[in-house]
mmCIF file of C-alpha atoms and ligand atoms in Angstrom:
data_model
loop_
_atom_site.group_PDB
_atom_site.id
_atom_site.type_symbol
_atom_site.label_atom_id
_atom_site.label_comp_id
_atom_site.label_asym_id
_atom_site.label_seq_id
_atom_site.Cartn_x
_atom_site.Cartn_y
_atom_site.Cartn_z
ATOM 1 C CA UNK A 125 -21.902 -63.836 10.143
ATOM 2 C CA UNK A 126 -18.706 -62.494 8.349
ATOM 3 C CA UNK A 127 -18.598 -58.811 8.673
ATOM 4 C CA UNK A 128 -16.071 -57.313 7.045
ATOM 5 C CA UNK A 129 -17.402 -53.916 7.933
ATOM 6 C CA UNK A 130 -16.475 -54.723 12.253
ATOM 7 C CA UNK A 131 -12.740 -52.983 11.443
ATOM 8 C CA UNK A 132 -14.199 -50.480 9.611
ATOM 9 C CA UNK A 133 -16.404 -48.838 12.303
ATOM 10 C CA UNK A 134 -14.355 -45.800 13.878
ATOM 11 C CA UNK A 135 -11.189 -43.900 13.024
ATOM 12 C CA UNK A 136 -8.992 -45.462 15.570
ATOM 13 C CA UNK A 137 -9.760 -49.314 14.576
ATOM 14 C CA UNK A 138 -9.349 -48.605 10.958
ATOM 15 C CA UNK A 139 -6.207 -46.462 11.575
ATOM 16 C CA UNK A 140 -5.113 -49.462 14.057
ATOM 17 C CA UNK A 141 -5.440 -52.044 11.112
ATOM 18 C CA UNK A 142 -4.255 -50.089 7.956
ATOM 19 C CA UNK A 143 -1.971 -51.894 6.446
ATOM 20 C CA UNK A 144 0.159 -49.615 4.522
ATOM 21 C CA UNK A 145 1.342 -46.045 5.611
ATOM 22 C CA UNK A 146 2.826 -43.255 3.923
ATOM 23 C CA UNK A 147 5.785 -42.040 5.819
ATOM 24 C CA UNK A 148 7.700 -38.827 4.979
ATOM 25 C CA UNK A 149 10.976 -40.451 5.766
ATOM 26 C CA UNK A 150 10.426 -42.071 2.632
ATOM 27 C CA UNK A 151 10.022 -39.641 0.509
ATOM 28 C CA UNK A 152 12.510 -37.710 -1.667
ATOM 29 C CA UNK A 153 11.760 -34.361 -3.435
ATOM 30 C CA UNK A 154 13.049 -33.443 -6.711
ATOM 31 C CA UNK A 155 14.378 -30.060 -6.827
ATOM 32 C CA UNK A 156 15.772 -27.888 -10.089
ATOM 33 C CA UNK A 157 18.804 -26.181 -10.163
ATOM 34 C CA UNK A 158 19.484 -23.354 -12.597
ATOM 35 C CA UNK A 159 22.833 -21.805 -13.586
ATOM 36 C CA UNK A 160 23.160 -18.146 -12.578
ATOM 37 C CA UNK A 161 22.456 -15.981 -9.540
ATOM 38 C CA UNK A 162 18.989 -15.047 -7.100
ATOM 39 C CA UNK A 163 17.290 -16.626 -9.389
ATOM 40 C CA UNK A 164 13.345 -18.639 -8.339
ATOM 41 C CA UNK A 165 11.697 -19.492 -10.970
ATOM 42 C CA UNK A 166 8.233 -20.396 -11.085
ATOM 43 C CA UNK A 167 7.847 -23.554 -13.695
ATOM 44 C CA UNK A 168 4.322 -23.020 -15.029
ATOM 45 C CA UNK A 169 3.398 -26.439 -16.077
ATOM 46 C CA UNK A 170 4.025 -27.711 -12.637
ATOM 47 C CA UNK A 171 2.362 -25.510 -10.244
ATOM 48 C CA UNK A 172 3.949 -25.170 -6.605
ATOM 49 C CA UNK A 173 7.452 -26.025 -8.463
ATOM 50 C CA UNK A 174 10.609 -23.803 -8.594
ATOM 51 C CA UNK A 175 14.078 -23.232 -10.795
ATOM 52 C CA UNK A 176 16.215 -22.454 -7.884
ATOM 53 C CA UNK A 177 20.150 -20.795 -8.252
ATOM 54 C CA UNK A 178 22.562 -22.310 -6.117
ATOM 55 C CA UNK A 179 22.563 -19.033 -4.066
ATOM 56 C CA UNK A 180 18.746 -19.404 -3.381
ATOM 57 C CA UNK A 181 18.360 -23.179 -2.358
ATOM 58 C CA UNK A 182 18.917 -22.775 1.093
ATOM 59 C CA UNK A 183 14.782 -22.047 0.837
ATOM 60 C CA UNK A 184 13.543 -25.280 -0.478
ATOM 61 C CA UNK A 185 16.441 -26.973 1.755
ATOM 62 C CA UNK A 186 14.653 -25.294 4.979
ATOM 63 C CA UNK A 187 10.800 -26.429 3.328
ATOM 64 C CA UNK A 188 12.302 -29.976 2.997
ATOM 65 C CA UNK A 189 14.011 -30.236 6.820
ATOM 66 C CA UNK A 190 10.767 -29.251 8.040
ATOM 67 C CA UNK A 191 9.324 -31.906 6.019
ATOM 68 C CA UNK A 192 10.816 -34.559 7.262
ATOM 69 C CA UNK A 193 11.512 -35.856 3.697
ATOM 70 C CA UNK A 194 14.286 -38.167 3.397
ATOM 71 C CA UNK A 195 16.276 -36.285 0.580
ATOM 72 C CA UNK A 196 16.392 -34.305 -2.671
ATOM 73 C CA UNK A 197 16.928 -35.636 -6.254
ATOM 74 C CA UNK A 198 19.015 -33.079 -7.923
ATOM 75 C CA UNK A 199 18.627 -31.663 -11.492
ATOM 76 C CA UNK A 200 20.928 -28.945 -13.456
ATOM 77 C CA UNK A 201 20.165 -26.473 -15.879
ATOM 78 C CA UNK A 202 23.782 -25.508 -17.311
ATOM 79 C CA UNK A 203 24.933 -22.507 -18.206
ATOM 80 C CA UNK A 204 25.492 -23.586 -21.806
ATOM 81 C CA UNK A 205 24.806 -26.559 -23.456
ATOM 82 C CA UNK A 206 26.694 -28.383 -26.160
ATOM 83 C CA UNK A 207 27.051 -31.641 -28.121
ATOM 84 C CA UNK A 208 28.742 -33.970 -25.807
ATOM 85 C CA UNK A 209 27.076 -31.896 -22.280
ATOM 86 C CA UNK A 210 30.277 -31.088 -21.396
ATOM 87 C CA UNK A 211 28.031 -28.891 -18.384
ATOM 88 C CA UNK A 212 27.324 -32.437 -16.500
ATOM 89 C CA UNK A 213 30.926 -34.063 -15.607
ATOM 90 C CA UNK A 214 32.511 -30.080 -14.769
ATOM 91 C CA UNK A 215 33.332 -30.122 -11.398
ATOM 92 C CA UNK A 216 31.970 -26.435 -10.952
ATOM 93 C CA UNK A 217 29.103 -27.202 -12.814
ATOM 94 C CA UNK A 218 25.855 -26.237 -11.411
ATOM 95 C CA UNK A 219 24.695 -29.632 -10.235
ATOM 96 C CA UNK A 220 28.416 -30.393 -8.133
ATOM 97 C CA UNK A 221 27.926 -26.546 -6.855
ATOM 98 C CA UNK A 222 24.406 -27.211 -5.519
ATOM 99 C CA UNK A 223 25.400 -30.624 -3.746
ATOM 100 C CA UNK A 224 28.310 -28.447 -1.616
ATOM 101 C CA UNK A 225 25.920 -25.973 -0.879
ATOM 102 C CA UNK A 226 23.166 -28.145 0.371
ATOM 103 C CA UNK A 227 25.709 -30.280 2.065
ATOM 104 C CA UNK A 228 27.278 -27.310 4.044
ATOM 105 C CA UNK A 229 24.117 -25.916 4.425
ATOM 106 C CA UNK A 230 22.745 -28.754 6.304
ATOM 107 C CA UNK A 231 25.847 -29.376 8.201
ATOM 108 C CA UNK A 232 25.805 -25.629 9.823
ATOM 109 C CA UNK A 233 22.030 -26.216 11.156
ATOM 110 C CA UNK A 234 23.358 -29.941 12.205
ATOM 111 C CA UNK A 235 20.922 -31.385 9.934
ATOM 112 C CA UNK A 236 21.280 -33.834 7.613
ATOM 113 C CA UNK A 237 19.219 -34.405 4.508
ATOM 114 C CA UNK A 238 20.483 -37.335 1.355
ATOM 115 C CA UNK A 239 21.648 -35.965 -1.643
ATOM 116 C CA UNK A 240 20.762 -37.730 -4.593
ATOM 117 C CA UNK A 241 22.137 -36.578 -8.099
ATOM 118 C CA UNK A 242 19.910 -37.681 -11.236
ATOM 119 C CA UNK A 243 23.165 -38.461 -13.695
ATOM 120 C CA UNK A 244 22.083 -37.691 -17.483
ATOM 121 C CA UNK A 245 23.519 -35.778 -20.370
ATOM 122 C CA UNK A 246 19.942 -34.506 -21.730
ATOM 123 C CA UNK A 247 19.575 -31.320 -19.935
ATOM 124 C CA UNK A 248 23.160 -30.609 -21.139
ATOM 125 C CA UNK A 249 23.220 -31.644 -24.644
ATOM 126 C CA UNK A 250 22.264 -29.149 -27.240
ATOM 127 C CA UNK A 251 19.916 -31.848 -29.003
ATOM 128 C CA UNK A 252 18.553 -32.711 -25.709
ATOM 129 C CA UNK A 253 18.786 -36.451 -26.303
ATOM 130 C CA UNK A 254 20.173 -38.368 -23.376
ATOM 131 C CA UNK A 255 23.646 -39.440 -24.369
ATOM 132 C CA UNK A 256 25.773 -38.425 -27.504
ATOM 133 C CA UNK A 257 24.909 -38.554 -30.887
ATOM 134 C CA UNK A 258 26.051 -40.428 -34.374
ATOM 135 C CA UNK A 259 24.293 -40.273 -37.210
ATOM 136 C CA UNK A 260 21.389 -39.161 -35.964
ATOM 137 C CA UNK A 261 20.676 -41.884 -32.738
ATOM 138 C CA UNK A 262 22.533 -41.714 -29.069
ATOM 139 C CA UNK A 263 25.608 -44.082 -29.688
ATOM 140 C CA UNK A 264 25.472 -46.275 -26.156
ATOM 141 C CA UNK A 265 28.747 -47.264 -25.575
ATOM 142 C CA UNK A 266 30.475 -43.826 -26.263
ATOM 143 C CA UNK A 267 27.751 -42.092 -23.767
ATOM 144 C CA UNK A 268 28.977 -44.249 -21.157
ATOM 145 C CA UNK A 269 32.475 -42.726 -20.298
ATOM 146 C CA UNK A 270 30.790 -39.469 -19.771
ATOM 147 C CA UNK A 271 28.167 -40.751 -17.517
ATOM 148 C CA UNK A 272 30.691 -42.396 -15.568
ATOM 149 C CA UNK A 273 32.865 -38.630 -15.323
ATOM 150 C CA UNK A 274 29.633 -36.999 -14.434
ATOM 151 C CA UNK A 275 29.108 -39.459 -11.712
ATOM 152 C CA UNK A 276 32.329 -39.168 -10.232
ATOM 153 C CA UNK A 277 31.841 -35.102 -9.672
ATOM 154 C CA UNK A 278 28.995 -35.693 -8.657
ATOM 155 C CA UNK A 279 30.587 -37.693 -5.413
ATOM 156 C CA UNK A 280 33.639 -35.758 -5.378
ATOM 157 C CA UNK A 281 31.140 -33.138 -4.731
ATOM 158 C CA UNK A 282 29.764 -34.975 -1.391
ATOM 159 C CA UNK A 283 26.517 -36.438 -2.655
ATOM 160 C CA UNK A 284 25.582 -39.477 -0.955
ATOM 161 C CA UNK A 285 23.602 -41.384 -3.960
ATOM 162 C CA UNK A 286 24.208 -41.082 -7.537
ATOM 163 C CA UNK A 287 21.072 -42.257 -10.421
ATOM 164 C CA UNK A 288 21.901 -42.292 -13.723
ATOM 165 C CA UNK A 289 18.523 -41.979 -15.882
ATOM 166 C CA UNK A 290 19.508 -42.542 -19.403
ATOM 167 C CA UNK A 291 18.867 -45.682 -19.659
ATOM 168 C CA UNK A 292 21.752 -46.361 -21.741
ATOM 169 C CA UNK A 293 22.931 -50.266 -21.169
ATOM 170 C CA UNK A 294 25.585 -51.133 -19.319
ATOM 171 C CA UNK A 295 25.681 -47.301 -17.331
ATOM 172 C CA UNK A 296 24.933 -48.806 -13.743
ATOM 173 C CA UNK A 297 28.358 -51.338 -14.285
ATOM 174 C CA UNK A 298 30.633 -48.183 -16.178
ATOM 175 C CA UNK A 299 29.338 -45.718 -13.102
ATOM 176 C CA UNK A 300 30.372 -48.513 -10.205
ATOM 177 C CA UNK A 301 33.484 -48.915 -11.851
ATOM 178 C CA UNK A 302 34.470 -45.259 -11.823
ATOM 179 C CA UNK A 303 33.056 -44.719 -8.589
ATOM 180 C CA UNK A 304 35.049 -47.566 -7.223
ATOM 181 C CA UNK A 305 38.190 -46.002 -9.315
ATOM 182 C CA UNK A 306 37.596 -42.939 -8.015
ATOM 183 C CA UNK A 307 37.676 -43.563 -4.271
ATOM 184 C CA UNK A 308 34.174 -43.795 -3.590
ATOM 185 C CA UNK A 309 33.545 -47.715 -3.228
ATOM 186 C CA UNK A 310 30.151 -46.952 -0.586
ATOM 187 C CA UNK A 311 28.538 -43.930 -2.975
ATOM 188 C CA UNK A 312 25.355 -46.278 -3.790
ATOM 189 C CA UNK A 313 23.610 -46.035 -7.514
ATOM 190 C CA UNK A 314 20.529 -46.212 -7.840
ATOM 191 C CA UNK A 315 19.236 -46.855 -11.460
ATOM 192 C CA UNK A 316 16.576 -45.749 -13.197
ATOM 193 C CA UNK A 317 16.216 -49.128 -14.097
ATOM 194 C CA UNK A 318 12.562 -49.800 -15.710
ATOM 195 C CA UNK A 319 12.139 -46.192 -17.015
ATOM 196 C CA UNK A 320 9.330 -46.110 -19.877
ATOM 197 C CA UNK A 321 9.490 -43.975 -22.952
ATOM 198 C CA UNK A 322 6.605 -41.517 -21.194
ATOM 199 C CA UNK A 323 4.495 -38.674 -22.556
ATOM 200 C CA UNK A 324 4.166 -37.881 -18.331
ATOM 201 C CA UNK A 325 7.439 -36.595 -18.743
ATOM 202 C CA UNK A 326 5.860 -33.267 -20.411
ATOM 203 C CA UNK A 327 6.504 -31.068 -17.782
ATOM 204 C CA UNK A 328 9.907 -31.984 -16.593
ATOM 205 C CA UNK A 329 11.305 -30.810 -19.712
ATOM 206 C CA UNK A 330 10.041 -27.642 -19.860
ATOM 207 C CA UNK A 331 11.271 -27.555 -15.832
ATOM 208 C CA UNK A 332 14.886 -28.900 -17.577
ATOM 209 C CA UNK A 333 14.540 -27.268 -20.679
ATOM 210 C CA UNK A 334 15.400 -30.741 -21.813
ATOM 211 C CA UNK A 335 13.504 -31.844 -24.597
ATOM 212 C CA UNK A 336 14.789 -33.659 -27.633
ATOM 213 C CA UNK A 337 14.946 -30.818 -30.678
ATOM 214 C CA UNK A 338 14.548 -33.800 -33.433
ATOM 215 C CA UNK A 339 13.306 -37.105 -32.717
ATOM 216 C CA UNK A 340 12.056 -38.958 -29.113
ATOM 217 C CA UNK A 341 13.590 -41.366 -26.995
ATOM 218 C CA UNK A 342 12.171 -44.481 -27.795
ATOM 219 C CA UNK A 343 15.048 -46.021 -29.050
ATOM 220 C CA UNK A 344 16.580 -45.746 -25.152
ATOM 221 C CA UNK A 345 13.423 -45.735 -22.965
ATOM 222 C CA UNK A 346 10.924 -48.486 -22.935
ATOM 223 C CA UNK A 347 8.089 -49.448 -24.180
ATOM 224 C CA UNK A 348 5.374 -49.120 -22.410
ATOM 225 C CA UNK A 349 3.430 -52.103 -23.227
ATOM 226 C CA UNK A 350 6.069 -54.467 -21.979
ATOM 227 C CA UNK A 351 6.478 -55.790 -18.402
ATOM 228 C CA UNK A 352 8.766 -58.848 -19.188
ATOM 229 C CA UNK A 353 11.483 -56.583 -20.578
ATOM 230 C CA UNK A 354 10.945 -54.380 -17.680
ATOM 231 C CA UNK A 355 11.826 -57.351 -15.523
ATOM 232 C CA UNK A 356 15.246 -57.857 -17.614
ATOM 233 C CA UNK A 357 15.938 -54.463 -17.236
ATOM 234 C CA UNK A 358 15.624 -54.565 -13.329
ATOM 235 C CA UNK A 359 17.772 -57.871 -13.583
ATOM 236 C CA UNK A 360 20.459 -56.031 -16.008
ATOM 237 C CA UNK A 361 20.634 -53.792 -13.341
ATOM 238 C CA UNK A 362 20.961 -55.593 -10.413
ATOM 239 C CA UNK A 363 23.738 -57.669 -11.800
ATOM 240 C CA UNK A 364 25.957 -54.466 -12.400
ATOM 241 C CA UNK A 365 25.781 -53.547 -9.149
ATOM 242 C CA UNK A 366 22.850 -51.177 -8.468
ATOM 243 C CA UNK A 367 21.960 -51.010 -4.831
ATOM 244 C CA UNK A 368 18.526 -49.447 -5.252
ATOM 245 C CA UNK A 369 16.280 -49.985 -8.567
ATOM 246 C CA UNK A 370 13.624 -47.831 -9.788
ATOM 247 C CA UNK A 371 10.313 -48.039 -12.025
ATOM 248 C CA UNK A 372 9.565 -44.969 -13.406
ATOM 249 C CA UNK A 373 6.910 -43.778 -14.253
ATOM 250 C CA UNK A 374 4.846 -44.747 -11.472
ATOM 251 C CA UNK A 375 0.774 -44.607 -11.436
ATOM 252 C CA UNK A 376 0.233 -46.149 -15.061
ATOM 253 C CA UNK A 377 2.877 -48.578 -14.237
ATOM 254 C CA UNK A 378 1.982 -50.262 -10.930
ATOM 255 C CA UNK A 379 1.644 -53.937 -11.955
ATOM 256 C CA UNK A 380 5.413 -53.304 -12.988
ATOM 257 C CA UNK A 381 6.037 -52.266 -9.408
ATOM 258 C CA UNK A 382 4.217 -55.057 -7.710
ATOM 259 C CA UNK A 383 5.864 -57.534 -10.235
ATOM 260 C CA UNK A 384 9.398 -55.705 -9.277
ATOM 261 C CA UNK A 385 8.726 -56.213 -5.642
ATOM 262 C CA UNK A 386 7.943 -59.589 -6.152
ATOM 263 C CA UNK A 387 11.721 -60.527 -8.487
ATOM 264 C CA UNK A 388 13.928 -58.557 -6.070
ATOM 265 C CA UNK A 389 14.787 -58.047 -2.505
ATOM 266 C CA UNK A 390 16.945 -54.994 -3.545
ATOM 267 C CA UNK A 391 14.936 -51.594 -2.187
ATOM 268 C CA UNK A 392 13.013 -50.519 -4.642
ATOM 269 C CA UNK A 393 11.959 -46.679 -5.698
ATOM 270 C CA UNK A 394 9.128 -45.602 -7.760
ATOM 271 C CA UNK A 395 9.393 -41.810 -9.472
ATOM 272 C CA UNK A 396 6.031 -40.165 -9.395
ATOM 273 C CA UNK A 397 6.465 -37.998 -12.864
ATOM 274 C CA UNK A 398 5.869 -34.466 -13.548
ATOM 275 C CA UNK A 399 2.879 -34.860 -15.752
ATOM 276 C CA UNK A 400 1.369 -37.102 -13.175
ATOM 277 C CA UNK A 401 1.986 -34.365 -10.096
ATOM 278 C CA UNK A 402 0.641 -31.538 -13.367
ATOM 279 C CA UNK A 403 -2.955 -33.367 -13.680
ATOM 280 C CA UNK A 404 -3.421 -33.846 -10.159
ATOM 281 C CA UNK A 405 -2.851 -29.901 -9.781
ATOM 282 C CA UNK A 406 -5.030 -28.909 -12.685
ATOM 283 C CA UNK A 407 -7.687 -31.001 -11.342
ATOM 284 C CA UNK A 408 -7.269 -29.405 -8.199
ATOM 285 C CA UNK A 409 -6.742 -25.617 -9.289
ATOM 286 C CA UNK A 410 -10.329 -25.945 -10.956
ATOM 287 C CA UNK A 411 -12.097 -27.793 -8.189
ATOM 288 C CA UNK A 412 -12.534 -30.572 -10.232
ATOM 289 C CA UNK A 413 -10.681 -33.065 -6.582
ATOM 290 C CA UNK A 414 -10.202 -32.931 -3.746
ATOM 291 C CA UNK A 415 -6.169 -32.705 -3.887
ATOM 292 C CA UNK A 416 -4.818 -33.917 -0.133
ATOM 293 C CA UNK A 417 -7.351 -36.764 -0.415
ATOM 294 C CA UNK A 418 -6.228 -37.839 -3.468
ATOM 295 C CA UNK A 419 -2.594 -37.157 -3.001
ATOM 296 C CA UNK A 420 -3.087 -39.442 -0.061
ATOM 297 C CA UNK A 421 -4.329 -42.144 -1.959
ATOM 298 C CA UNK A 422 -1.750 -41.864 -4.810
ATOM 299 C CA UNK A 423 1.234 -41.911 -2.624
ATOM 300 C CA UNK A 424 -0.776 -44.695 -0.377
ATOM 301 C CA UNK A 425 -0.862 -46.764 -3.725
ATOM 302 C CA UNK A 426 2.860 -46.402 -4.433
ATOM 303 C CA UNK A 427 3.831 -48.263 -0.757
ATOM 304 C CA UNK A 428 0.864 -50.812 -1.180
ATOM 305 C CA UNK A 429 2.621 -51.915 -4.197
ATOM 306 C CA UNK A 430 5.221 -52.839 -2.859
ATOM 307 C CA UNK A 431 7.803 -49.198 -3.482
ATOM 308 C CA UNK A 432 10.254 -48.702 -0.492
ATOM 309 C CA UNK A 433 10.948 -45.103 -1.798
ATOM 310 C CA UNK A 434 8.463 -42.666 -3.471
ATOM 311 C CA UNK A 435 10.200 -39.364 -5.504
ATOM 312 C CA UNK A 436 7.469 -36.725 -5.769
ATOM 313 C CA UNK A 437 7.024 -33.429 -6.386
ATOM 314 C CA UNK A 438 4.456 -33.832 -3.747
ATOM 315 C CA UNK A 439 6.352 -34.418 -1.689
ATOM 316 C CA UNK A 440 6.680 -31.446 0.508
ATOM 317 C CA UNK A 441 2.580 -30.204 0.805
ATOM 318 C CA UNK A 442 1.759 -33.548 1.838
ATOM 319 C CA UNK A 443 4.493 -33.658 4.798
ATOM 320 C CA UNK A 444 3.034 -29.770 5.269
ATOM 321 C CA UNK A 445 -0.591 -31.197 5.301
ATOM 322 C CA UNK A 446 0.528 -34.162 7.259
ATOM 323 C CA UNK A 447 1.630 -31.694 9.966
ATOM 324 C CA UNK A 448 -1.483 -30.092 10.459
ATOM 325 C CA UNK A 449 -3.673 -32.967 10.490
HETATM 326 C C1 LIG B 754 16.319 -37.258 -17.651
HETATM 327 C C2 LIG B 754 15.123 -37.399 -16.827
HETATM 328 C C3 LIG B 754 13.772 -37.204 -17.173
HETATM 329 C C4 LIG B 754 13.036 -37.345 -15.997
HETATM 330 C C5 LIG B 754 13.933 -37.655 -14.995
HETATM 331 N N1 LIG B 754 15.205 -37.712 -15.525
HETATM 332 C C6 LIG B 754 13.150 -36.796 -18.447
HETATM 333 C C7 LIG B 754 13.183 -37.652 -19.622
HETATM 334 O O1 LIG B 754 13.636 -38.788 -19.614
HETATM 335 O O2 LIG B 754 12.752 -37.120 -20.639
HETATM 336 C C8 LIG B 754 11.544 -37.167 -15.876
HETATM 337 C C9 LIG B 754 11.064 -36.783 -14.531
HETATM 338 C C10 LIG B 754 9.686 -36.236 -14.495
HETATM 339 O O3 LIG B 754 8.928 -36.223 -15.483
HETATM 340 O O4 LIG B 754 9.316 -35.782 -13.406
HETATM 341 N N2 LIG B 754 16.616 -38.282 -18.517
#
């Protein structure tokens, strides 16, 4: 007789025939970065999750060595904000500032740890939309020039990956062509390349203090009922030159994933949102789940459908969990 339940009997068989595993070298954390000085701030809607100064990331940078995680994703709060977010192509803004200090930081302690810089203008823009604007609606083509300058201080600053997240067409192609331009032919992009027009993204914008004052992004982000277009998005971005591709959000969206995996043979990252990481800690805080079980299984789903590189914000209690296990 067929018994499917032989491999299941003890720990060590089914460990022995798993077929997916979540490793912490795959993992990148997300981590804010706010203008000004000794500053950690506590972001309420995401529990666990800190606004860090430049002067105070040296902490989280320590939490994520010990994690083993592969990298941080960077994002800036500016100092000021204005029309055209003049605050994310400075080369002393707070984003280039953060990238040498994690990158000296590291190299001191002979560690190393990949610096990934999230490339938008909507934490910088005074409207909070995600390029500039005319007449009311972010005009593509004029955004893309100042994507492309952000992107290039970026890896003037020394980071080693660059992701522009506006989902503005034709940013991957404008950002190669500057990086190339600007002496940095091997800084890889990764694109946010299938990134849905989410109400997960809650959260992050009170952590960025990014959300649009009039309107919402649907006319940039997609919609979330279509996989097809997701697939031409992937494919728009693969023939600009992106060396990594993304789907974004990730747990309501993992037939996109599988159906990514399946197109392309470029590595493929999945971004596990704010408001996602937010209900799994509400749950939690009231005792409603268990949250390293199902933390386990979330991140478990991510790699069984087919993601190469998870971004969470859970990234650094499951390594911690991981360790004492
Ligand atoms: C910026 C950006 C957003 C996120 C990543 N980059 C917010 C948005 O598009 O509104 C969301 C990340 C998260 O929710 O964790 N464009």
């Amino acid at each position: 007789m067929q018994r499917l339940r032989r491999l299941r009997k003890s720990a060590l068989l089914r460990r022995t025939f798993a077929e997916t595993r979540v490793d912490c070298g795959k993992l990148v954390y997300p981590v804010f970065v706010v203008w000004g000085e000794n500053k950690k701030e506590a972001v309420p809607s995401m529990p666990g999750v800190f606004r860090y100064s430049v002067d105070r990331l040296g902490e989280v940078v320590d939490e994520m060595l010990a994690a083993g995680v592969a990298g941080t994703m960077l994002f800036g709060i500016p100092e000021h904000k204005d029309a055209v977010g003049s605050g994310a192509y400075a080369d002393d803004g707070v984003v280039p500032q953060a990238i040498r200090y994690i990158k000296k930081y590291c190299a001191a302690r002979g560690k190393e740890l990949l610096v990934i810089a999230d490339v938008c203008l909507c934490e910088y823009t005074s409207h909070g939309h995600c390029g500039v604007l005319e007449r009311g609606d972010v005009e593509n083509d004029a955004s893309l020039p100042l994507h492309a300058k952000a992107a290039a201080a970026y890896a003037r600053a020394g980071a080693d990956m660059v992701a522009p997240s506006s989902m503005m067409d034709g940013v991957v192609a404008a950002i190669r062509a500057a990086l190339d331009g600007a002496g940095f032919p091997h800084t890889p992009v990764m694109g946010y390349s299938a990134k849905f027009a989410s109400a997960f993204y809650g959260p992050f914008r009170d952590a960025a203090d990014s959300a649009p004052q009039e309107g919402d992004r649907k006319s940039y982000q997609m919609d979330v009922r279509n996989c097809r277009e997701a697939m031409r998005e992937l494919a728009a971005d693969e023939a600009e030159g992106a060396d990594v591709l993304m789907v974004k959000p990730a747990l309501a969206f993992l037939d996109v994933v599988r159906a990514a995996r399946e197109r392309t043979d470029l590595p493929l990252a999945v971004y596990n949102v704010s408001g996602e990481y937010a209900m799994v800690k509400a749950a939690a805080e009231r005792g409603w789940l268990d949250e390293r079980r199902v933390v386990g299984e979330i991140l478990t789903a991510f790699f069984r459908a087919g993601a190469d590189l998870v971004i969470t914000y859970h990234a650094l209690d499951y390594a911690a969990w991981e360790r004492e296990a």
